[in-house]
Short mmCIF file of C-alpha atoms in Angstrom, two decimals:
data_model
loop_
_atom_site.label_atom_id
_atom_site.label_comp_id
_atom_site.label_asym_id
_atom_site.label_seq_id
_atom_site.Cartn_x
_atom_site.Cartn_y
_atom_site.Cartn_z
CA MET U 1 81.08 -26.46 69.71
CA ILE U 2 82.72 -23.24 68.79
CA LYS U 3 83.61 -24.46 65.29
CA ILE U 4 80.10 -25.68 64.68
CA THR U 5 78.62 -22.43 65.85
CA LYS U 6 80.85 -20.37 63.60
CA TYR U 7 80.03 -22.58 60.70
CA TYR U 8 76.36 -22.25 61.43
CA LYS U 9 76.60 -18.49 61.47
CA ARG U 10 78.41 -18.45 58.16
CA LEU U 11 75.81 -20.78 56.70
CA ARG U 12 73.00 -18.57 57.94
CA ILE U 13 74.62 -15.46 56.47
CA SER U 14 75.06 -17.24 53.07
CA PHE U 15 71.41 -18.31 53.13
CA LEU U 16 70.24 -14.80 53.81
CA ARG U 17 72.38 -13.43 50.99
CA THR U 18 70.99 -16.04 48.63
CA ALA U 19 67.42 -15.23 49.68
CA ILE U 20 67.95 -11.52 49.15
CA VAL U 21 69.40 -12.11 45.64
CA ALA U 22 66.53 -14.45 44.78
CA ALA U 23 63.99 -11.91 45.99
CA PHE U 24 65.69 -9.18 43.92
CA PHE U 25 65.66 -11.43 40.84
CA TYR U 26 62.00 -12.25 41.39
CA VAL U 27 60.95 -8.63 41.79
CA PHE U 28 62.79 -7.36 38.72
CA PHE U 29 62.96 -10.35 36.38
CA LEU U 30 60.08 -12.75 37.18
CA PRO U 31 57.22 -10.53 38.32
CA ASN U 32 54.51 -13.11 37.33
CA LEU U 33 56.15 -16.14 38.93
CA VAL U 34 54.15 -16.69 42.11
CA LYS U 35 53.61 -19.40 44.58
CA ILE U 36 50.15 -20.80 44.12
CA GLU U 37 48.30 -22.30 47.00
CA GLU U 38 47.36 -25.94 46.74
CA ALA U 39 43.60 -26.13 46.22
CA GLY U 40 42.85 -28.32 43.17
CA ASN U 41 43.08 -26.54 39.79
CA ASN U 42 44.85 -23.28 40.47
CA PHE U 43 46.50 -22.38 37.16
CA PHE U 44 44.29 -21.58 34.14
CA THR U 45 45.29 -21.16 30.49
CA ILE U 46 42.84 -19.27 28.29
CA TYR U 47 42.13 -20.14 24.63
CA ILE U 48 39.74 -18.14 22.37
CA ASN U 49 38.90 -19.77 19.04
CA GLU U 50 41.87 -22.14 19.61
CA THR U 51 44.32 -19.22 20.04
CA GLU U 52 46.19 -19.10 23.37
CA ILE U 53 45.56 -15.80 25.13
CA GLY U 54 47.43 -16.20 28.44
CA SER U 55 47.20 -17.57 31.96
CA THR U 56 45.72 -16.54 35.29
CA ASP U 57 45.09 -18.01 38.70
CA SER U 58 41.29 -17.54 38.87
CA ARG U 59 38.49 -18.99 36.76
CA GLU U 60 36.10 -16.22 37.88
CA LYS U 61 38.59 -13.60 36.74
CA ILE U 62 38.36 -14.94 33.16
CA ASP U 63 34.58 -14.36 33.03
CA SER U 64 35.05 -10.88 34.44
CA LEU U 65 37.72 -10.01 31.86
CA ILE U 66 35.57 -11.26 28.96
CA ALA U 67 32.61 -9.18 30.19
CA ARG U 68 34.87 -6.09 30.42
CA ALA U 69 36.18 -6.76 26.90
CA ARG U 70 32.63 -6.91 25.54
CA ARG U 71 31.83 -3.57 27.16
CA ILE U 72 34.96 -2.03 25.64
CA ILE U 73 33.95 -3.24 22.15
CA ALA U 74 30.38 -1.98 22.55
CA GLY U 75 31.50 1.39 23.88
CA ASP U 76 28.70 3.98 23.75
CA SER U 77 27.05 2.35 20.73
CA THR U 78 23.50 1.00 20.96
CA ASP U 79 24.22 -1.51 18.20
CA ILE U 80 24.11 -5.25 18.80
CA ASN U 81 27.39 -7.13 18.13
CA TYR U 82 27.43 -10.83 17.32
CA ILE U 83 30.84 -12.42 18.14
CA GLU U 84 31.91 -15.96 17.35
CA LEU U 85 33.37 -16.99 20.73
CA ASP U 86 34.78 -20.45 21.31
CA LEU U 87 36.20 -20.14 24.85
CA ARG U 88 38.31 -22.96 26.24
CA VAL U 89 40.00 -22.89 29.68
CA GLU U 90 42.53 -25.52 30.75
CA GLY U 91 43.04 -25.77 34.51
CA LYS U 92 45.71 -27.64 36.45
CA GLU U 93 47.28 -27.74 39.90
CA VAL U 94 50.80 -26.29 40.23
CA PHE U 95 53.10 -25.04 43.01
CA PHE U 96 54.64 -22.25 40.98
CA GLY U 97 53.33 -20.72 37.73
CA GLU U 98 53.84 -17.71 35.53
CA ILE U 99 50.58 -15.74 35.09
CA ASP U 100 49.78 -12.67 33.00
CA ARG U 101 48.77 -9.35 34.41
CA ASP U 102 45.04 -8.51 34.20
CA ARG U 103 45.69 -5.52 31.93
CA VAL U 104 47.62 -7.66 29.43
CA LEU U 105 44.93 -10.34 29.45
CA LEU U 106 42.20 -7.74 28.94
CA GLU U 107 43.98 -6.28 25.90
CA ARG U 108 44.51 -9.73 24.37
CA ILE U 109 40.92 -10.84 25.00
CA THR U 110 39.55 -7.59 23.53
CA ALA U 111 41.66 -7.99 20.39
CA ALA U 112 40.58 -11.62 19.98
CA LEU U 113 36.89 -10.74 20.31
CA GLU U 114 37.16 -7.92 17.79
CA GLU U 115 38.80 -10.29 15.30
CA SER U 116 35.99 -12.80 15.89
CA ALA U 117 33.12 -10.35 15.34
CA VAL U 118 30.67 -11.98 12.92
CA GLN U 119 28.21 -9.14 12.36
CA THR U 120 26.87 -5.98 13.91
CA LEU U 121 23.16 -5.22 14.10
CA GLN U 122 22.60 -1.51 14.42
CA ARG U 123 19.56 0.32 15.67
CA ALA U 124 17.30 1.16 12.73
CA TYR U 125 13.73 2.07 11.83
CA THR U 126 11.39 0.18 9.50
CA VAL U 127 8.79 2.35 7.74
CA LYS U 128 5.66 0.48 6.58
CA ILE U 129 3.23 1.97 4.04
CA ASN U 130 0.54 -0.57 3.08
CA ASN U 131 2.58 -3.51 1.70
CA PHE U 132 5.70 -1.41 1.08
CA THR U 133 8.55 -1.30 3.63
CA VAL U 134 11.88 0.50 3.78
CA ASN U 135 14.60 0.45 6.47
CA LEU U 136 16.34 3.65 7.57
CA ALA U 137 19.25 4.32 9.92
CA SER U 138 17.67 6.91 12.24
CA SER U 139 14.45 8.61 13.29
CA GLU U 140 15.80 11.79 11.66
CA GLU U 141 15.95 9.94 8.33
CA VAL U 142 12.37 8.73 8.87
CA ALA U 143 11.21 12.34 9.33
CA SER U 144 13.19 13.47 6.27
CA LEU U 145 11.64 10.70 4.15
CA LEU U 146 8.07 11.57 5.13
CA GLU U 147 8.65 15.32 4.86
CA ALA U 148 9.98 14.78 1.32
CA ALA U 149 6.50 13.51 0.34
CA LEU U 150 4.92 16.64 1.87
CA ASN U 151 7.42 19.14 0.48
CA LYS U 152 6.23 18.51 -3.09
CA TYR U 153 3.02 20.35 -2.15
CA ASP U 154 4.22 22.46 0.81
CA GLU U 155 6.58 25.04 -0.65
CA LYS U 156 6.49 27.24 2.48
CA ASN U 157 7.39 24.34 4.76
CA ARG U 158 4.35 24.92 6.97
CA TYR U 159 3.84 21.25 7.83
CA GLY U 160 6.05 18.69 9.51
CA ILE U 161 6.03 15.16 10.90
CA LYS U 162 5.32 14.01 14.42
CA LEU U 163 5.87 10.35 15.38
CA ILE U 164 3.32 9.23 17.97
CA LEU U 165 3.29 5.99 19.95
CA ASP U 166 0.27 3.86 19.06
CA PRO U 167 -1.24 2.85 22.45
CA SER U 168 -3.45 0.20 20.85
CA ARG U 169 -0.49 -1.95 19.79
CA GLU U 170 1.30 -4.46 22.03
CA LEU U 171 4.66 -3.83 20.37
CA THR U 172 6.33 -0.43 20.11
CA VAL U 173 4.79 0.99 16.94
CA LEU U 174 4.87 4.66 16.00
CA THR U 175 2.41 6.29 13.62
CA ALA U 176 3.26 9.36 11.55
CA GLN U 177 1.07 12.41 12.03
CA VAL U 178 1.19 15.50 9.81
CA VAL U 179 1.13 18.67 11.94
CA LYS U 180 1.47 22.37 11.30
CA ASN U 181 4.90 23.58 12.32
CA GLU U 182 3.27 26.47 14.15
CA GLU U 183 1.41 24.01 16.36
CA LYS U 184 4.71 23.06 17.95
CA GLU U 185 5.10 26.71 18.95
CA GLU U 186 1.52 26.87 20.21
CA GLU U 187 2.26 24.02 22.59
CA ARG U 188 4.52 26.43 24.47
CA ILE U 189 1.76 29.04 24.88
CA PRO U 190 0.18 28.88 28.39
CA ALA U 191 -3.18 27.15 28.42
CA PHE U 192 -4.89 30.09 30.16
CA TRP U 193 -3.95 32.35 27.20
CA LYS U 194 -5.09 29.94 24.50
CA GLY U 195 -8.33 29.00 26.24
CA GLY U 196 -9.12 32.22 28.05
CA VAL U 197 -7.76 35.63 27.04
CA GLU U 198 -7.23 34.75 23.37
CA ALA U 199 -10.74 33.35 22.98
CA TYR U 200 -12.17 36.35 24.81
CA PHE U 201 -10.63 38.86 22.40
CA GLU U 202 -11.60 36.76 19.37
CA ASP U 203 -15.25 36.96 20.47
CA ILE U 204 -14.99 40.75 20.89
CA PHE U 205 -13.47 41.20 17.40
CA GLU U 206 -16.20 39.02 15.88
CA GLU U 207 -18.92 41.18 17.49
CA VAL U 208 -17.30 44.42 16.32
CA GLU U 209 -16.65 43.24 12.74
CA PRO U 210 -19.10 40.42 12.01
CA GLY U 211 -18.87 40.88 8.22
CA MET U 212 -15.22 39.83 7.89
CA GLY U 213 -14.67 37.27 5.15
CA GLU U 214 -17.59 38.36 2.95
CA ASP U 215 -15.39 39.94 0.27
CA PHE U 216 -13.05 37.87 -1.90
CA GLU U 217 -9.97 39.71 -0.64
CA ASP U 218 -10.88 38.85 2.98
CA TYR U 219 -10.29 35.15 2.48
CA GLU U 220 -7.05 33.36 3.19
CA TYR U 221 -5.84 31.44 0.15
CA GLY U 222 -3.43 28.57 -0.23
CA LEU U 223 -2.80 25.34 1.64
CA MET U 224 -5.34 24.77 4.42
CA ASN U 225 -4.46 21.25 5.62
CA MET U 226 -2.70 18.11 4.51
CA ASP U 227 -2.27 14.51 5.58
CA PHE U 228 -1.16 11.13 4.26
CA ALA U 229 -3.71 9.01 2.41
CA GLU U 230 -2.15 5.83 3.79
CA THR U 231 -1.39 4.83 7.38
CA VAL U 232 2.34 5.13 8.04
CA GLU U 233 3.78 2.87 10.74
CA VAL U 234 7.32 3.07 12.10
CA VAL U 235 8.89 0.22 14.06
CA GLU U 236 12.26 0.27 15.80
CA ALA U 237 14.50 -2.68 14.85
CA PHE U 238 18.09 -3.95 14.84
CA LEU U 239 19.35 -4.67 11.34
CA LEU U 240 22.51 -5.32 9.37
CA GLU U 241 23.96 -2.31 7.63
CA SER U 242 23.40 -4.05 4.29
CA GLU U 243 19.66 -4.12 5.02
CA LEU U 244 19.43 -0.32 5.28
CA THR U 245 18.37 1.87 2.36
CA PRO U 246 20.18 5.16 1.76
CA LEU U 247 17.88 8.12 2.41
CA ALA U 248 18.03 9.48 -1.15
CA GLU U 249 17.10 6.08 -2.58
CA ALA U 250 14.27 5.66 -0.06
CA ILE U 251 12.83 9.08 -1.01
CA GLU U 252 12.93 8.05 -4.68
CA GLN U 253 11.09 4.80 -3.93
CA VAL U 254 8.39 6.45 -1.82
CA THR U 255 7.68 9.57 -3.91
CA LYS U 256 8.09 8.26 -7.48
CA ASP U 257 4.82 7.54 -9.31
CA GLN U 258 3.98 3.86 -9.83
CA GLU U 259 1.17 2.38 -11.95
CA VAL U 260 -1.73 1.41 -9.66
CA ASN U 261 -4.88 -0.42 -10.80
CA VAL U 262 -8.17 1.36 -10.02
CA THR U 263 -11.74 1.01 -11.28
CA TYR U 264 -13.51 3.34 -13.70
CA GLU U 265 -17.32 3.37 -13.79
CA VAL U 266 -18.76 3.67 -17.29
CA VAL U 267 -21.10 6.66 -17.64
CA ALA U 268 -23.57 7.70 -20.33
CA GLY U 269 -21.86 8.60 -23.61
CA ASP U 270 -18.69 6.62 -22.84
CA THR U 271 -16.93 4.55 -25.47
CA LEU U 272 -13.64 2.72 -25.02
CA SER U 273 -11.84 5.38 -27.05
CA LYS U 274 -13.37 8.17 -24.94
CA ILE U 275 -12.36 6.38 -21.73
CA ALA U 276 -8.82 6.02 -23.07
CA GLU U 277 -8.79 9.77 -23.77
CA LYS U 278 -10.25 10.64 -20.33
CA THR U 279 -7.83 8.49 -18.38
CA ASN U 280 -4.83 9.11 -20.65
CA ILE U 281 -4.31 5.36 -20.96
CA PRO U 282 -3.69 3.65 -24.34
CA LEU U 283 -6.75 1.77 -25.59
CA ASP U 284 -4.83 -1.49 -26.02
CA LYS U 285 -3.74 -1.22 -22.35
CA ILE U 286 -7.38 -0.94 -21.20
CA ILE U 287 -8.30 -4.00 -23.29
CA GLU U 288 -5.33 -5.90 -21.83
CA LEU U 289 -6.39 -5.08 -18.24
CA ASN U 290 -10.01 -6.22 -18.72
CA GLU U 291 -10.63 -9.87 -19.62
CA ASN U 292 -14.21 -9.16 -20.77
CA LEU U 293 -12.97 -6.83 -23.54
CA GLU U 294 -11.94 -8.56 -26.76
CA ASN U 295 -11.16 -5.51 -28.92
CA GLU U 296 -11.93 -1.81 -29.38
CA ASN U 297 -15.45 -2.72 -30.60
CA SER U 298 -16.40 -4.64 -27.44
CA THR U 299 -19.66 -3.50 -25.84
CA ILE U 300 -19.60 -1.62 -22.52
CA ARG U 301 -22.63 -0.72 -20.39
CA ILE U 302 -23.45 2.23 -18.12
CA GLY U 303 -22.46 1.43 -14.53
CA GLU U 304 -19.95 -1.23 -15.57
CA ASP U 305 -16.59 -1.12 -13.78
CA LEU U 306 -13.44 -1.24 -15.89
CA ILE U 307 -9.91 -1.66 -14.58
CA VAL U 308 -7.61 1.21 -15.48
CA THR U 309 -4.24 2.36 -14.18
CA VAL U 310 -3.30 5.65 -12.57
CA PRO U 311 0.14 6.97 -11.62
CA GLU U 312 0.48 7.09 -7.82
CA PRO U 313 3.44 7.11 -5.44
CA GLU U 314 3.79 4.60 -2.60
CA LEU U 315 2.85 7.38 -0.17
CA SER U 316 0.01 9.64 -1.33
CA VAL U 317 -0.67 13.09 0.10
CA VAL U 318 -4.21 14.41 0.58
CA ARG U 319 -4.43 18.18 0.89
CA THR U 320 -7.03 20.94 0.78
CA GLU U 321 -6.32 24.23 -0.97
CA GLN U 322 -8.50 27.34 -0.69
CA GLU U 323 -8.50 29.06 -4.08
CA TYR U 324 -10.04 32.04 -5.85
CA LEU U 325 -11.36 31.05 -9.29
CA GLU U 326 -12.99 32.78 -12.22
CA GLU U 327 -14.50 29.93 -14.16
CA ALA U 328 -17.05 28.74 -16.64
CA TYR U 329 -19.51 26.36 -15.04
CA ASP U 330 -22.43 24.12 -15.98
CA ALA U 331 -25.67 23.88 -14.07
CA GLU U 332 -26.70 20.46 -12.75
CA VAL U 333 -28.81 18.39 -15.13
CA ILE U 334 -32.53 18.41 -14.31
CA TYR U 335 -34.20 15.01 -14.80
CA ILE U 336 -37.90 14.42 -15.41
CA ASP U 337 -38.87 10.84 -14.55
CA ASN U 338 -41.27 8.98 -16.85
CA ASP U 339 -42.68 5.83 -15.26
CA ASP U 340 -43.91 4.50 -18.62
CA TRP U 341 -40.40 4.38 -20.14
CA PHE U 342 -37.57 1.94 -19.55
CA THR U 343 -34.38 3.20 -17.99
CA THR U 344 -32.68 2.78 -21.37
CA GLU U 345 -34.89 5.53 -22.84
CA GLU U 346 -34.28 9.27 -22.43
CA VAL U 347 -35.00 12.48 -24.36
CA THR U 348 -33.35 15.91 -23.95
CA ARG U 349 -36.06 18.54 -23.43
CA GLN U 350 -33.75 21.57 -23.02
CA GLU U 351 -30.20 22.06 -24.24
CA PRO U 352 -27.76 23.56 -21.70
CA SER U 353 -25.57 26.66 -21.93
CA THR U 354 -22.45 27.40 -19.88
CA GLY U 355 -22.39 30.17 -17.25
CA PHE U 356 -19.55 32.20 -15.72
CA ARG U 357 -18.80 32.89 -12.04
CA LYS U 358 -16.27 34.00 -9.42
CA VAL U 359 -15.83 31.62 -6.50
CA VAL U 360 -13.86 30.87 -3.40
CA ALA U 361 -13.48 27.09 -3.34
CA GLN U 362 -11.91 24.54 -1.06
CA ILE U 363 -10.50 21.89 -3.37
CA THR U 364 -9.26 18.56 -2.06
CA TYR U 365 -6.50 16.82 -3.99
CA ARG U 366 -4.99 13.36 -3.77
CA ASN U 367 -1.49 14.05 -5.01
CA ASP U 368 -2.17 16.10 -8.17
CA LYS U 369 -5.69 14.78 -8.83
CA GLU U 370 -8.75 16.78 -7.74
CA VAL U 371 -11.14 14.55 -5.77
CA SER U 372 -13.70 17.07 -4.42
CA LYS U 373 -14.61 20.73 -4.57
CA GLU U 374 -16.66 22.77 -2.11
CA ILE U 375 -17.80 26.29 -3.04
CA ILE U 376 -17.42 28.66 -0.04
CA LYS U 377 -18.41 31.88 -1.79
CA GLU U 378 -19.93 32.39 -5.24
CA GLU U 379 -20.69 35.44 -7.39
CA VAL U 380 -22.46 34.55 -10.66
CA VAL U 381 -21.54 36.81 -13.59
CA MET U 382 -23.66 34.92 -16.14
CA GLU U 383 -26.25 32.33 -15.15
CA ALA U 384 -25.87 28.81 -16.59
CA VAL U 385 -28.86 27.20 -18.29
CA PRO U 386 -29.42 23.60 -17.12
CA LYS U 387 -29.92 20.62 -19.38
CA ILE U 388 -33.38 19.07 -18.91
CA VAL U 389 -33.71 15.35 -19.64
CA GLU U 390 -36.79 13.15 -19.54
CA ARG U 391 -35.87 9.58 -18.65
CA GLY U 392 -37.54 6.26 -18.01
CA THR U 393 -37.73 4.58 -14.60
CA LYS U 394 -38.88 1.04 -15.51
CA ILE U 395 -36.26 -1.70 -15.39
CA PRO U 396 -35.99 -3.28 -18.87
CA PRO U 397 -36.29 -7.04 -19.31
CA THR U 398 -33.17 -9.16 -18.94
CA TYR U 399 -32.11 -11.99 -21.22
CA ILE U 400 -30.40 -15.30 -20.57
CA LYS U 401 -28.82 -17.77 -22.98
CA PRO U 402 -31.69 -20.01 -24.16
CA VAL U 403 -29.65 -23.24 -24.35
CA SER U 404 -27.20 -24.87 -22.00
CA GLY U 405 -23.73 -25.22 -23.49
CA GLY U 406 -23.40 -25.45 -27.24
CA ARG U 407 -20.83 -23.99 -29.61
CA LEU U 408 -21.33 -20.56 -31.19
CA THR U 409 -21.35 -21.46 -34.90
CA SER U 410 -22.61 -18.22 -36.50
CA ARG U 411 -22.55 -14.62 -35.26
CA PHE U 412 -24.89 -11.68 -35.80
CA GLY U 413 -24.51 -9.54 -38.95
CA ARG U 414 -23.28 -10.05 -42.49
CA ARG U 415 -21.90 -13.45 -43.40
CA THR U 416 -20.32 -14.95 -46.52
CA SER U 417 -21.36 -18.17 -48.27
CA PRO U 418 -24.50 -18.87 -46.24
CA THR U 419 -26.55 -22.02 -46.84
CA ARG U 420 -28.48 -21.82 -50.08
CA GLY U 421 -31.75 -20.04 -49.47
CA ALA U 422 -30.52 -18.40 -46.25
CA SER U 423 -30.01 -14.65 -45.89
CA SER U 424 -26.49 -13.16 -46.00
CA ASN U 425 -27.58 -10.77 -43.23
CA HIS U 426 -27.76 -12.99 -40.17
CA LYS U 427 -30.35 -11.50 -37.79
CA GLY U 428 -29.40 -13.60 -34.80
CA VAL U 429 -26.79 -16.04 -33.50
CA ASP U 430 -26.54 -19.84 -33.82
CA TRP U 431 -25.43 -22.37 -31.22
CA GLY U 432 -24.63 -25.89 -32.38
CA VAL U 433 -26.43 -28.33 -30.03
CA PRO U 434 -27.71 -31.91 -30.45
CA SER U 435 -31.31 -32.27 -31.65
CA GLY U 436 -33.70 -32.55 -28.70
CA SER U 437 -31.75 -30.18 -26.44
CA SER U 438 -33.95 -28.08 -24.13
CA VAL U 439 -34.73 -24.53 -25.31
CA MET U 440 -35.70 -22.03 -22.57
CA ALA U 441 -37.39 -18.62 -22.64
CA SER U 442 -34.62 -16.02 -22.65
CA SER U 443 -36.98 -13.55 -20.93
CA GLY U 444 -40.48 -13.68 -19.51
CA GLY U 445 -43.41 -12.71 -21.76
CA THR U 446 -46.30 -13.89 -23.98
CA VAL U 447 -46.01 -16.41 -26.84
CA THR U 448 -47.14 -14.74 -30.11
CA ARG U 449 -46.19 -17.50 -32.55
CA ALA U 450 -45.62 -21.24 -32.17
CA GLY U 451 -45.37 -23.55 -35.19
CA TRP U 452 -43.96 -23.85 -38.70
CA SER U 453 -42.40 -20.80 -40.41
CA GLY U 454 -40.89 -21.73 -43.79
CA GLY U 455 -37.08 -21.53 -43.84
CA TYR U 456 -36.99 -21.10 -40.05
CA GLY U 457 -38.67 -24.49 -39.64
CA TYR U 458 -40.52 -24.80 -36.34
CA VAL U 459 -40.35 -21.53 -34.35
CA VAL U 460 -41.46 -19.83 -31.12
CA TYR U 461 -41.84 -16.03 -30.84
CA ILE U 462 -42.21 -14.38 -27.39
CA LYS U 463 -43.30 -10.76 -26.84
CA HIS U 464 -41.78 -8.99 -23.81
CA PRO U 465 -42.71 -5.75 -21.99
CA GLY U 466 -41.46 -2.55 -23.62
CA GLY U 467 -41.74 -3.63 -27.25
CA THR U 468 -39.02 -6.30 -27.33
CA GLU U 469 -39.33 -9.77 -28.83
CA THR U 470 -37.25 -12.99 -28.89
CA ARG U 471 -37.34 -15.66 -31.62
CA TYR U 472 -36.25 -19.31 -31.51
CA ALA U 473 -35.91 -21.24 -34.82
CA HIS U 474 -35.07 -24.64 -36.43
CA LEU U 475 -36.79 -26.45 -33.52
CA SER U 476 -37.67 -30.14 -33.55
CA LYS U 477 -40.65 -29.75 -31.20
CA VAL U 478 -42.70 -26.81 -29.86
CA LEU U 479 -43.89 -27.13 -26.23
CA VAL U 480 -45.95 -23.91 -25.87
CA SER U 481 -48.94 -22.33 -27.60
CA VAL U 482 -49.89 -18.84 -28.78
CA GLY U 483 -51.17 -16.60 -25.97
CA GLN U 484 -49.40 -18.60 -23.25
CA THR U 485 -47.44 -16.62 -20.64
CA VAL U 486 -44.02 -18.00 -19.88
CA LYS U 487 -41.37 -17.14 -17.29
CA GLN U 488 -37.67 -16.53 -17.89
CA GLY U 489 -35.89 -19.92 -18.00
CA GLU U 490 -39.10 -21.91 -18.65
CA LYS U 491 -38.74 -24.78 -21.17
CA ILE U 492 -40.55 -23.84 -24.42
CA ALA U 493 -39.19 -26.20 -27.13
CA LEU U 494 -36.60 -28.77 -28.20
CA SER U 495 -33.81 -27.84 -30.61
CA GLY U 496 -33.63 -29.47 -34.04
CA ASN U 497 -32.61 -29.18 -37.70
CA THR U 498 -35.85 -28.10 -39.41
CA GLY U 499 -36.22 -25.53 -42.21
CA ILE U 500 -33.16 -24.30 -44.11
CA SER U 501 -30.42 -25.57 -41.83
CA THR U 502 -26.93 -27.03 -42.19
CA GLY U 503 -27.16 -29.19 -39.07
CA PRO U 504 -28.67 -29.43 -35.58
CA HIS U 505 -28.58 -26.01 -33.91
CA LEU U 506 -30.66 -23.24 -32.34
CA HIS U 507 -31.11 -19.88 -34.11
CA PHE U 508 -31.88 -17.08 -31.60
CA GLU U 509 -32.92 -13.44 -32.22
CA ILE U 510 -33.68 -10.36 -30.09
CA LEU U 511 -35.74 -7.54 -31.63
CA ILE U 512 -36.21 -4.10 -30.04
CA ASN U 513 -39.07 -2.08 -31.51
CA GLY U 514 -39.00 -4.42 -34.51
CA THR U 515 -35.26 -4.07 -35.22
CA ALA U 516 -32.91 -7.05 -34.80
CA VAL U 517 -29.97 -6.43 -32.46
CA ASN U 518 -26.92 -8.51 -31.57
CA PRO U 519 -28.17 -10.93 -28.86
CA LEU U 520 -24.67 -11.28 -27.41
CA ASP U 521 -24.84 -7.61 -26.33
CA TYR U 522 -27.87 -8.31 -24.12
CA LEU U 523 -27.34 -11.72 -22.57
CA ASN U 524 -26.58 -11.79 -18.85
#
């Protein structure tokens, strides 16, 4: 018994020594080797994009570490990061396993996510002007862009930009408003001063000195107000850096003049060459823009709209300037209406002469073009004499093509090698149509001739109000009689090949006060 007991004591002492050494080795050499409780999968190996990251003893801890890594990558940035993350976790049940410290795992996960970043969307601002859009990196750049458009006309930097939330829109949309820089300071002035004391003293000063502003030197001159001609919308967005436009380039795009199509209304005295001179557009360019113009000799009518181009930037500025001017001026034309004349008739009864005056004017510009002018104060040095014009008020008759279809075979004016016996000065136009085609009255009026007329063959002449007449020749059959009243578009004859004619066609003339004119200039 004694020997056994001694042996037992020695054995116990050896075991304790071994345990102490093992514990020492574990603490200093195998810090991550731990006993893991049996509970199903209790040892997890982490893989990101097929790269082994490390091991841990908790599946929940992996999700927490990944979330922390994402926050580290994002930092204080408001950008959106897209990361290609293929996370795979292999779990198994073990009794002992070597796991990595949380700090080590976090560093490895963060590095792996940064390497896997696909793209970064950063906070940006999209500026929309009509159909034009540009993307900028910050709201400060948006303000700089819009102020660049203003600065061209605001040398004293009196106006700035204020972005205002549009309450009528479901999405967050800002609109740009042009404001005086001094208004920002006024916002700090107490309301009682602006609405009470200040207004009170202004009323007193007005009563004491009611005549202020009557002399030219009493007026304030220069820029009075300005705004954008187009609606400017600003929307916050997240975009790739490659989708952003550098500020300098954006300013160039928005402020540089582009060719824009506008309409020009033809006025009395206009010709195509005069319009080209007025608009500073080459004549061939005007012809190219308008399909109804064939060449520089094409006819244009008063009130007709022509397409022309003007130089305009993407963002136009409308401003009002108050200016002192010493200028020559013309009095407004005085018209005397004559109800017995057509609107195409007018006679000048008094020639005008230019006057001279001093004025204070508020002139509104769109970019560099004057669009309106209001005289605030005027002092006439020399009175202008107005032009007096007598003009007709009756609407002149209209004309339609007298046949349906047909090919234009001969134009108005001089022609070479006409048919023997025919005049070389063609007083009308010819349309080639089969014999028996319907011929209609080009305009309403009274038939003055219906029958045979030598080289014209069978004809119909119609007299219209205002001294105009239409003639229809080479007919195969006449369907009206002299003295009959016909309406525009009414059937009056059948086309043919009678008289001196080279083939079946209709010859058509328009005469004004007995003189033949080119029918193609009058047909609707």
